[in-house]
Amino acid sequence: MSIKDKTIILGITGGIAAYKAAELTRLLIKAGAKVHIIMTRGAAEFVTPLTFQTLSKNPVHTDLFSLCQEADVGHISLADRADLFVIAPATANIIGKIANGIANDLLTTSVMATKAPVLLAPAMNCNMYENPIVQENMEKLKKYGYCFIDSETGELACGYEGKGRMAEPSDILEEMETILSPKDLKGERILVTAGPTCEAIDPVRFIGNRSSGKMGYALAKMALRRGAGVTLISGPSSLKPPRGVKFISVESAEEMRKAVITNLRDATTVVMAAAVADYTPVKVAFSKIKKSKEPLSLELAKTLDILSEIGQKKSKRLLIGFAAETENLVANAKKKLKEKNLDLIVANNLKEPGAGFGVDTNIVTIMDKNGSVEELPKMSKEDVAWIVLDRMAGLCSRI
Ligand code: CTP
């Protein structure tokens, strides 16, 4: 499912963003990839090969005609062994060379010889980026199946402001994961809700809960990797929405409900991972409530249950709910599965360490409408998300 144990060839070309390739190498190693690095002469002017050798724990290849390096690995064998070839940063020069079939150094020769997918992360001055020749070269490469992770807009090292900054290493890694993932959810349109909802008391206070959004964001990210179209409706969260989702930010349970209803028509599956408030203040004070000697009571009204509402008009859509429990996990979750007319429910015990709100891991039991009960051990929320999507795909194929 991931980049773990995959052989990655990382090509680094001569631009100031070469320093960011060090961070990319570190992330790849952390993710369990085997990284082999090829640097152009220009790249070695910006950052030394020793930096990359230390980070990748492999010799760095710099010269096509070095007898020692060629005897050891050989550029063709390097190209052959790649599961994925990434060039980050990719200068206008390397893009131009590949687009025009020029193979005059180790990097261009290897990329020409590889059968692996190739991902390019362009980085250059904004005027160079806009140059029609560069644009045409990129279009040509895209037509031949080369993948690109688009440059970002912002302040550039050359002092200009514009498009041409290399994508962040974490985004490049995510793009690599996406390229290597199966596209078994292509054609699916998944609506995911995530995070807490905040119910306003007055302009500065709210009733909330401890949900971080991590489970829902992991589901959105894994669904994207597997080729689904994803709409992510999120309550307040500090997490960055995955690149490529349609992102809708909401605050209250009612706002989340409206956003879900508005986006429901397109969805083939709805996954309600959000921790939606069950109660909301009847009145929101217009000004900050001042403290007084008297105790304060708030009158709360029940919110509408979004999942139950869409359960009543689900048609062919798959509905996946979550159950946050502190006792009688299986019984309570089964009741929710039935009452809300769900296909699948993912239950977690909030009292177990390493499960539930805030943490990166989860311990869940997955139950489906056909009576299956599957207890999973503690694992990362991304791994839980992957398995939930597997079970979802299993149910899709039976419809
Ligand atoms: N849910 C919802 N709308 C609400 C409350 C919950 O759509 N107003 C959804 C949640 O997103 C989750 C599922 O219902 O997918 C179960 O939520 P949970 O908080 O576990 O249970 P509740 O139904 O709220 O019941 P209780 O709090 O009593 O356990």
Short mmCIF file of C-alpha atoms and ligand atoms in Angstrom, two decimals:
data_model
loop_
_atom_site.label_atom_id
_atom_site.label_comp_id
_atom_site.label_asym_id
_atom_site.label_seq_id
_atom_site.Cartn_x
_atom_site.Cartn_y
_atom_site.Cartn_z
CA MET A 1 0.00 0.00 0.00
CA SER A 2 2.90 2.37 0.39
CA ILE A 3 6.36 3.45 -0.47
CA LYS A 4 7.85 1.12 2.20
CA ASP A 5 10.55 -1.15 0.70
CA LYS A 6 10.16 0.48 -2.72
CA THR A 7 13.26 1.45 -4.69
CA ILE A 8 13.25 5.16 -5.42
CA ILE A 9 15.70 6.92 -7.69
CA LEU A 10 15.91 10.55 -6.69
CA GLY A 11 17.42 12.83 -9.32
CA ILE A 12 18.60 16.21 -8.06
CA THR A 13 19.37 19.05 -10.46
CA GLY A 14 21.07 22.38 -9.99
CA GLY A 15 18.70 24.81 -8.34
CA ILE A 16 18.56 26.38 -4.90
CA ALA A 17 15.65 24.03 -4.06
CA ALA A 18 18.27 21.23 -4.04
CA TYR A 19 18.50 21.82 -0.28
CA LYS A 20 14.86 20.74 0.01
CA ALA A 21 15.79 17.43 -1.60
CA ALA A 22 17.64 16.64 1.63
CA GLU A 23 14.36 16.82 3.52
CA LEU A 24 12.67 14.71 0.85
CA THR A 25 15.40 12.07 1.22
CA ARG A 26 14.93 12.06 4.99
CA LEU A 27 11.15 11.62 4.62
CA LEU A 28 11.62 8.79 2.11
CA ILE A 29 14.03 6.95 4.40
CA LYS A 30 11.65 7.46 7.33
CA ALA A 31 8.85 5.98 5.23
CA GLY A 32 10.98 2.87 4.64
CA ALA A 33 11.97 3.46 0.98
CA LYS A 34 15.32 2.43 -0.52
CA VAL A 35 16.72 5.63 -1.97
CA HIS A 36 19.39 5.90 -4.66
CA ILE A 37 20.45 9.38 -5.61
CA ILE A 38 21.76 10.81 -8.84
CA MET A 39 23.02 14.39 -8.73
CA THR A 40 23.91 16.56 -11.69
CA ARG A 41 27.11 18.62 -11.53
CA GLY A 42 24.97 21.73 -10.97
CA ALA A 43 23.20 20.11 -8.01
CA ALA A 44 26.53 19.26 -6.38
CA GLU A 45 27.38 22.98 -6.49
CA PHE A 46 24.41 23.71 -4.23
CA VAL A 47 24.53 20.79 -1.76
CA THR A 48 27.33 18.27 -1.37
CA PRO A 49 26.85 14.61 -2.35
CA LEU A 50 28.04 13.73 1.16
CA THR A 51 24.82 15.19 2.60
CA PHE A 52 22.74 12.86 0.45
CA GLN A 53 25.04 9.90 0.98
CA THR A 54 24.63 10.33 4.74
CA LEU A 55 20.85 10.71 4.53
CA SER A 56 20.19 7.94 1.98
CA LYS A 57 22.84 5.55 3.37
CA ASN A 58 23.78 4.76 -0.23
CA PRO A 59 26.58 6.00 -2.48
CA VAL A 60 25.51 9.04 -4.47
CA HIS A 61 25.94 8.84 -8.24
CA THR A 62 27.25 11.93 -9.91
CA ASP A 63 29.26 11.06 -12.98
CA LEU A 64 28.30 9.00 -16.02
CA PHE A 65 31.89 8.08 -16.81
CA SER A 66 33.14 7.24 -13.36
CA LEU A 67 34.54 3.72 -13.75
CA CYS A 68 34.09 2.90 -10.11
CA GLN A 69 30.41 3.97 -9.98
CA GLU A 70 29.61 2.33 -13.30
CA ALA A 71 31.18 -0.96 -12.26
CA ASP A 72 29.30 -0.87 -9.01
CA VAL A 73 25.78 -0.17 -10.23
CA GLY A 74 25.61 1.05 -13.80
CA HIS A 75 23.08 3.61 -14.94
CA ILE A 76 20.95 1.08 -16.74
CA SER A 77 20.71 -1.21 -13.76
CA LEU A 78 19.86 1.78 -11.57
CA ALA A 79 17.07 2.72 -13.98
CA ASP A 80 15.86 -0.89 -14.10
CA ARG A 81 15.62 -1.28 -10.37
CA ALA A 82 13.46 1.81 -9.81
CA ASP A 83 9.85 1.48 -8.70
CA LEU A 84 9.59 5.23 -9.07
CA PHE A 85 11.93 7.86 -10.48
CA VAL A 86 11.56 11.36 -9.05
CA ILE A 87 13.45 14.49 -10.06
CA ALA A 88 13.30 17.18 -7.38
CA PRO A 89 14.11 19.91 -8.04
CA ALA A 90 13.61 19.70 -11.81
CA THR A 91 15.11 22.74 -13.52
CA ALA A 92 13.96 24.17 -16.86
CA ASN A 93 17.15 22.63 -18.25
CA ILE A 94 16.41 19.01 -17.24
CA ILE A 95 12.78 19.35 -18.36
CA GLY A 96 13.99 20.65 -21.73
CA LYS A 97 16.54 17.88 -22.09
CA ILE A 98 14.11 15.05 -21.31
CA ALA A 99 11.43 16.56 -23.54
CA ASN A 100 13.89 16.63 -26.42
CA GLY A 101 15.51 13.26 -25.91
CA ILE A 102 18.90 14.54 -24.82
CA ALA A 103 20.81 12.02 -22.72
CA ASN A 104 24.26 13.44 -22.02
CA ASP A 105 24.82 12.77 -18.35
CA LEU A 106 23.99 10.10 -15.78
CA LEU A 107 20.63 11.58 -14.79
CA THR A 108 19.28 12.12 -18.30
CA THR A 109 20.59 8.72 -19.44
CA SER A 110 19.00 6.94 -16.48
CA VAL A 111 15.65 8.68 -16.78
CA MET A 112 15.61 7.88 -20.49
CA ALA A 113 16.31 4.22 -19.75
CA THR A 114 13.77 3.68 -16.98
CA LYS A 115 10.43 1.94 -17.38
CA ALA A 116 9.32 3.18 -13.95
CA PRO A 117 6.90 6.09 -13.56
CA VAL A 118 8.71 9.44 -13.48
CA LEU A 119 7.65 12.35 -11.28
CA LEU A 120 9.08 15.83 -11.82
CA ALA A 121 8.94 18.66 -9.27
CA PRO A 122 9.74 21.83 -11.25
CA ALA A 123 11.60 24.65 -9.51
CA MET A 124 12.74 27.78 -11.29
CA ASN A 125 12.37 31.54 -11.57
CA CYS A 126 8.77 32.58 -12.30
CA ASN A 127 9.62 34.13 -15.68
CA MET A 128 11.38 30.94 -16.72
CA TYR A 129 8.35 28.95 -15.53
CA GLU A 130 6.03 31.05 -17.68
CA ASN A 131 8.31 30.80 -20.71
CA PRO A 132 6.26 29.16 -23.48
CA ILE A 133 9.14 26.83 -24.34
CA VAL A 134 9.24 25.47 -20.77
CA GLN A 135 5.45 25.22 -20.74
CA GLU A 136 5.46 23.37 -24.05
CA ASN A 137 8.15 20.99 -22.81
CA MET A 138 6.08 20.19 -19.71
CA GLU A 139 2.94 19.63 -21.79
CA LYS A 140 4.88 17.34 -24.11
CA LEU A 141 6.19 15.29 -21.20
CA LYS A 142 2.72 15.05 -19.66
CA LYS A 143 1.44 13.68 -22.97
CA TYR A 144 4.12 10.98 -22.78
CA GLY A 145 2.90 10.02 -19.30
CA TYR A 146 5.45 11.85 -17.14
CA CYS A 147 3.89 13.04 -13.87
CA PHE A 148 4.34 16.52 -12.45
CA ILE A 149 3.80 18.02 -9.03
CA ASP A 150 3.08 21.62 -9.79
CA SER A 151 5.28 24.41 -8.45
CA GLU A 152 3.92 26.72 -5.80
CA THR A 153 3.46 30.46 -5.93
CA GLY A 154 5.32 32.65 -3.47
CA GLU A 155 8.60 34.32 -2.72
CA LEU A 156 11.43 32.87 -4.82
CA ALA A 157 15.11 32.62 -3.90
CA CYS A 158 15.97 34.98 -6.77
CA GLY A 159 13.95 37.72 -5.07
CA TYR A 160 10.97 37.49 -7.42
CA GLU A 161 7.42 36.76 -6.31
CA GLY A 162 5.52 34.28 -8.46
CA LYS A 163 5.07 30.68 -9.51
CA GLY A 164 8.14 28.47 -9.60
CA ARG A 165 8.83 27.40 -6.02
CA MET A 166 9.28 23.65 -5.66
CA ALA A 167 6.40 21.83 -3.96
CA GLU A 168 7.01 20.99 -0.31
CA PRO A 169 8.86 17.69 0.29
CA SER A 170 5.89 16.27 2.26
CA ASP A 171 3.60 17.00 -0.71
CA ILE A 172 6.10 15.38 -3.11
CA LEU A 173 6.16 12.29 -0.89
CA GLU A 174 2.36 12.18 -0.88
CA GLU A 175 2.33 12.44 -4.69
CA MET A 176 4.80 9.55 -4.85
CA GLU A 177 2.56 7.48 -2.56
CA THR A 178 -0.37 8.28 -4.84
CA ILE A 179 1.52 7.20 -7.98
CA LEU A 180 2.46 3.89 -6.32
CA SER A 181 -1.03 3.12 -4.97
CA PRO A 182 -3.58 0.97 -6.80
CA LYS A 183 -6.36 3.01 -8.39
CA ASP A 184 -9.12 0.62 -7.33
CA LEU A 185 -11.44 3.44 -6.19
CA LYS A 186 -11.35 5.28 -9.50
CA GLY A 187 -14.86 6.45 -10.35
CA GLU A 188 -15.91 6.53 -6.67
CA ARG A 189 -16.88 9.90 -5.24
CA ILE A 190 -16.45 9.83 -1.50
CA LEU A 191 -17.77 12.44 0.88
CA VAL A 192 -15.86 12.41 4.18
CA THR A 193 -16.66 14.43 7.27
CA ALA A 194 -13.98 15.04 9.87
CA GLY A 195 -13.09 16.85 13.06
CA PRO A 196 -15.25 18.27 15.80
CA THR A 197 -18.08 20.73 15.52
CA CYS A 198 -18.13 23.90 17.59
CA GLU A 199 -21.44 25.14 18.93
CA ALA A 200 -21.29 28.84 19.72
CA ILE A 201 -22.33 30.08 23.17
CA ASP A 202 -21.36 33.71 22.58
CA PRO A 203 -18.89 35.47 20.22
CA VAL A 204 -15.88 33.99 22.07
CA ARG A 205 -17.01 30.69 23.57
CA PHE A 206 -18.24 27.40 22.20
CA ILE A 207 -19.07 23.82 23.13
CA GLY A 208 -16.69 21.46 21.35
CA ASN A 209 -15.02 18.09 21.72
CA ARG A 210 -11.52 16.63 21.55
CA SER A 211 -11.65 15.33 17.97
CA SER A 212 -8.54 16.38 15.99
CA GLY A 213 -9.80 15.36 12.55
CA LYS A 214 -6.92 12.89 12.06
CA MET A 215 -9.12 9.86 11.27
CA GLY A 216 -11.26 11.70 8.72
CA TYR A 217 -8.28 13.39 7.05
CA ALA A 218 -6.51 10.00 6.83
CA LEU A 219 -9.60 8.55 5.11
CA ALA A 220 -9.67 11.44 2.64
CA LYS A 221 -5.95 11.06 1.91
CA MET A 222 -6.07 7.28 1.39
CA ALA A 223 -9.19 7.54 -0.80
CA LEU A 224 -7.42 10.13 -2.97
CA ARG A 225 -4.35 7.89 -3.28
CA ARG A 226 -6.60 5.11 -4.55
CA GLY A 227 -8.10 7.28 -7.26
CA ALA A 228 -11.41 8.37 -5.70
CA GLY A 229 -12.76 11.90 -5.99
CA VAL A 230 -12.99 13.23 -2.43
CA THR A 231 -14.99 15.98 -0.77
CA LEU A 232 -13.80 16.67 2.76
CA ILE A 233 -16.16 18.55 5.05
CA SER A 234 -14.30 19.45 8.20
CA GLY A 235 -15.02 21.12 11.50
CA PRO A 236 -12.23 23.26 13.01
CA SER A 237 -8.93 21.35 12.79
CA SER A 238 -5.25 22.30 12.69
CA LEU A 239 -4.58 19.75 9.94
CA LYS A 240 -3.76 20.70 6.35
CA PRO A 241 -6.36 19.37 3.90
CA PRO A 242 -4.80 16.80 1.52
CA ARG A 243 -3.90 18.24 -1.92
CA GLY A 244 -6.60 17.39 -4.40
CA VAL A 245 -9.68 17.23 -2.15
CA LYS A 246 -12.65 19.49 -2.50
CA PHE A 247 -12.41 21.07 0.94
CA ILE A 248 -15.31 22.61 2.83
CA SER A 249 -14.70 24.15 6.22
CA VAL A 250 -17.59 24.35 8.71
CA GLU A 251 -18.08 25.21 12.37
CA SER A 252 -21.35 23.97 13.78
CA ALA A 253 -23.34 20.73 13.47
CA GLU A 254 -25.98 22.58 11.48
CA GLU A 255 -23.37 24.00 9.05
CA MET A 256 -21.95 20.50 8.64
CA ARG A 257 -25.42 19.12 8.01
CA LYS A 258 -26.11 21.72 5.31
CA ALA A 259 -22.74 21.08 3.65
CA VAL A 260 -23.35 17.31 3.63
CA ILE A 261 -26.85 17.68 2.15
CA THR A 262 -25.57 20.11 -0.51
CA ASN A 263 -22.79 17.75 -1.59
CA LEU A 264 -24.71 14.51 -1.21
CA ARG A 265 -26.05 14.21 -4.73
CA ASP A 266 -22.68 13.44 -6.28
CA ALA A 267 -21.42 11.07 -3.60
CA THR A 268 -21.29 7.30 -4.14
CA THR A 269 -20.16 6.80 -0.52
CA VAL A 270 -20.49 8.94 2.61
CA VAL A 271 -18.10 8.42 5.52
CA MET A 272 -19.13 10.30 8.66
CA ALA A 273 -15.95 10.39 10.71
CA ALA A 274 -16.78 13.75 12.30
CA ALA A 275 -17.56 14.01 15.98
CA VAL A 276 -20.78 15.96 15.55
CA ALA A 277 -22.18 17.71 18.62
CA ASP A 278 -25.40 16.14 19.87
CA TYR A 279 -26.50 19.35 21.60
CA THR A 280 -26.24 23.04 20.79
CA PRO A 281 -27.11 26.17 22.81
CA VAL A 282 -30.67 27.28 22.14
CA LYS A 283 -29.57 30.93 22.07
CA VAL A 284 -26.23 32.37 21.01
CA ALA A 285 -25.52 35.52 23.07
CA PHE A 286 -24.87 38.51 20.82
CA SER A 287 -22.18 39.89 23.18
CA LYS A 288 -19.70 38.15 25.46
CA ILE A 289 -21.52 36.76 28.51
CA LYS A 290 -20.20 38.60 31.58
CA LYS A 291 -19.61 36.61 34.73
CA SER A 292 -21.89 37.17 37.68
CA LYS A 293 -22.21 35.77 41.19
CA GLU A 294 -25.04 33.49 40.06
CA PRO A 295 -24.42 30.06 38.52
CA LEU A 296 -24.99 29.98 34.79
CA SER A 297 -27.27 27.50 33.05
CA LEU A 298 -27.28 27.00 29.35
CA GLU A 299 -30.33 25.60 27.63
CA LEU A 300 -29.30 23.07 24.99
CA ALA A 301 -31.34 21.75 22.09
CA LYS A 302 -30.68 18.49 20.27
CA THR A 303 -28.93 18.80 16.93
CA LEU A 304 -30.22 16.85 13.94
CA ASP A 305 -28.49 13.52 13.36
CA ILE A 306 -26.89 13.91 9.93
CA LEU A 307 -26.17 10.23 9.44
CA SER A 308 -29.71 9.16 10.35
CA GLU A 309 -31.09 11.76 7.98
CA ILE A 310 -29.04 10.58 5.01
CA GLY A 311 -29.66 6.96 6.07
CA GLN A 312 -33.31 7.54 5.30
CA LYS A 313 -32.62 8.64 1.74
CA LYS A 314 -29.50 6.68 0.95
CA SER A 315 -30.63 4.98 -2.33
CA LYS A 316 -27.62 3.05 -3.76
CA ARG A 317 -25.09 5.08 -1.82
CA LEU A 318 -22.86 3.38 0.76
CA LEU A 319 -23.02 4.84 4.24
CA ILE A 320 -20.20 4.45 6.72
CA GLY A 321 -20.48 5.72 10.28
CA PHE A 322 -18.20 5.85 13.27
CA ALA A 323 -19.13 4.98 16.83
CA ALA A 324 -17.26 6.62 19.66
CA GLU A 325 -17.92 4.50 22.72
CA THR A 326 -16.66 4.13 26.26
CA GLU A 327 -18.55 0.90 27.08
CA ASN A 328 -20.45 -1.97 25.37
CA LEU A 329 -18.64 -1.19 22.13
CA VAL A 330 -20.01 -3.92 19.88
CA ALA A 331 -23.61 -3.76 21.14
CA ASN A 332 -23.78 0.05 20.95
CA ALA A 333 -22.15 0.19 17.52
CA LYS A 334 -24.45 -2.55 16.13
CA LYS A 335 -27.44 -0.55 17.37
CA LYS A 336 -26.18 2.57 15.54
CA LEU A 337 -25.47 0.52 12.39
CA LYS A 338 -29.08 -0.68 12.31
CA GLU A 339 -30.86 2.46 13.50
CA LYS A 340 -28.98 4.77 11.14
CA ASN A 341 -29.35 2.35 8.18
CA LEU A 342 -25.57 2.05 7.62
CA ASP A 343 -23.54 -0.40 5.55
CA LEU A 344 -20.50 -0.28 7.78
CA ILE A 345 -19.63 1.11 11.19
CA VAL A 346 -16.17 1.69 12.64
CA ALA A 347 -16.24 1.60 16.42
CA ASN A 348 -13.55 2.69 18.80
CA ASN A 349 -13.27 2.60 22.56
CA LEU A 350 -12.29 6.10 23.65
CA LYS A 351 -10.98 4.79 26.96
CA GLU A 352 -8.27 2.60 25.38
CA PRO A 353 -4.80 4.21 25.20
CA GLY A 354 -3.80 4.69 21.55
CA ALA A 355 -7.40 4.90 20.31
CA GLY A 356 -9.82 7.68 19.51
CA PHE A 357 -9.37 11.44 19.71
CA GLY A 358 -6.13 13.31 19.15
CA VAL A 359 -3.69 10.39 18.72
CA ASP A 360 -2.10 9.12 15.46
CA THR A 361 -3.20 5.53 16.10
CA ASN A 362 -6.53 3.85 16.54
CA ILE A 363 -7.91 0.53 17.76
CA VAL A 364 -11.16 -0.21 15.95
CA THR A 365 -13.76 -2.87 15.40
CA ILE A 366 -15.39 -2.83 11.97
CA MET A 367 -18.92 -4.16 11.68
CA ASP A 368 -20.99 -4.46 8.54
CA LYS A 369 -24.68 -4.86 7.78
CA ASN A 370 -24.15 -8.56 6.96
CA GLY A 371 -23.14 -9.29 10.55
CA SER A 372 -19.36 -9.40 10.21
CA VAL A 373 -17.42 -8.16 13.25
CA GLU A 374 -13.71 -7.56 12.68
CA GLU A 375 -11.46 -6.49 15.55
CA LEU A 376 -8.27 -4.78 14.42
CA PRO A 377 -5.13 -4.33 16.52
CA LYS A 378 -3.64 -0.91 17.26
CA MET A 379 -2.37 0.67 14.05
CA SER A 380 -1.89 4.10 12.47
CA LYS A 381 -5.04 5.97 11.46
CA GLU A 382 -3.79 5.81 7.84
CA ASP A 383 -3.67 2.00 8.03
CA VAL A 384 -7.15 1.93 9.60
CA ALA A 385 -8.38 4.18 6.78
CA TRP A 386 -6.88 1.84 4.16
CA ILE A 387 -8.68 -1.19 5.66
CA VAL A 388 -11.99 0.69 5.98
CA LEU A 389 -11.71 1.57 2.27
CA ASP A 390 -10.94 -2.09 1.48
CA ARG A 391 -14.11 -3.17 3.28
CA MET A 392 -16.03 -0.40 1.52
CA ALA A 393 -14.73 -1.60 -1.85
CA GLY A 394 -15.79 -5.15 -0.88
CA LEU A 395 -19.33 -3.97 -0.21
CA CYS A 396 -19.39 -1.94 -3.47
CA SER A 397 -18.58 -5.02 -5.49
CA ARG A 398 -21.45 -6.94 -3.89
CA ILE A 399 -24.10 -4.31 -4.72
N1 CTP B 1 -23.52 11.73 13.86
C1 CTP B 1 -24.20 12.55 12.98
N2 CTP B 1 -24.92 13.59 13.43
C2 CTP B 1 -25.01 13.85 14.75
C3 CTP B 1 -24.34 13.01 15.66
C4 CTP B 1 -23.59 11.95 15.17
O1 CTP B 1 -24.12 12.31 11.77
N3 CTP B 1 -25.74 14.89 15.15
C5 CTP B 1 -22.74 10.59 13.31
C6 CTP B 1 -21.26 10.62 13.65
O2 CTP B 1 -20.54 11.32 12.66
C7 CTP B 1 -20.90 9.14 13.67
C8 CTP B 1 -22.18 8.47 14.12
O3 CTP B 1 -23.24 9.41 13.91
O4 CTP B 1 -20.59 8.66 12.39
C9 CTP B 1 -22.19 8.05 15.57
O5 CTP B 1 -21.80 9.12 16.38
P1 CTP B 1 -21.61 8.93 17.94
O6 CTP B 1 -21.22 10.24 18.56
O7 CTP B 1 -20.76 7.73 18.21
O8 CTP B 1 -23.05 8.50 18.41
P2 CTP B 1 -24.41 9.26 18.57
O9 CTP B 1 -25.32 8.79 17.50
O10 CTP B 1 -24.20 10.73 18.65
O11 CTP B 1 -24.91 8.67 19.96
P3 CTP B 1 -24.20 8.75 21.41
O12 CTP B 1 -23.48 10.06 21.46
O13 CTP B 1 -25.35 8.68 22.35
O14 CTP B 1 -23.29 7.56 21.53
#
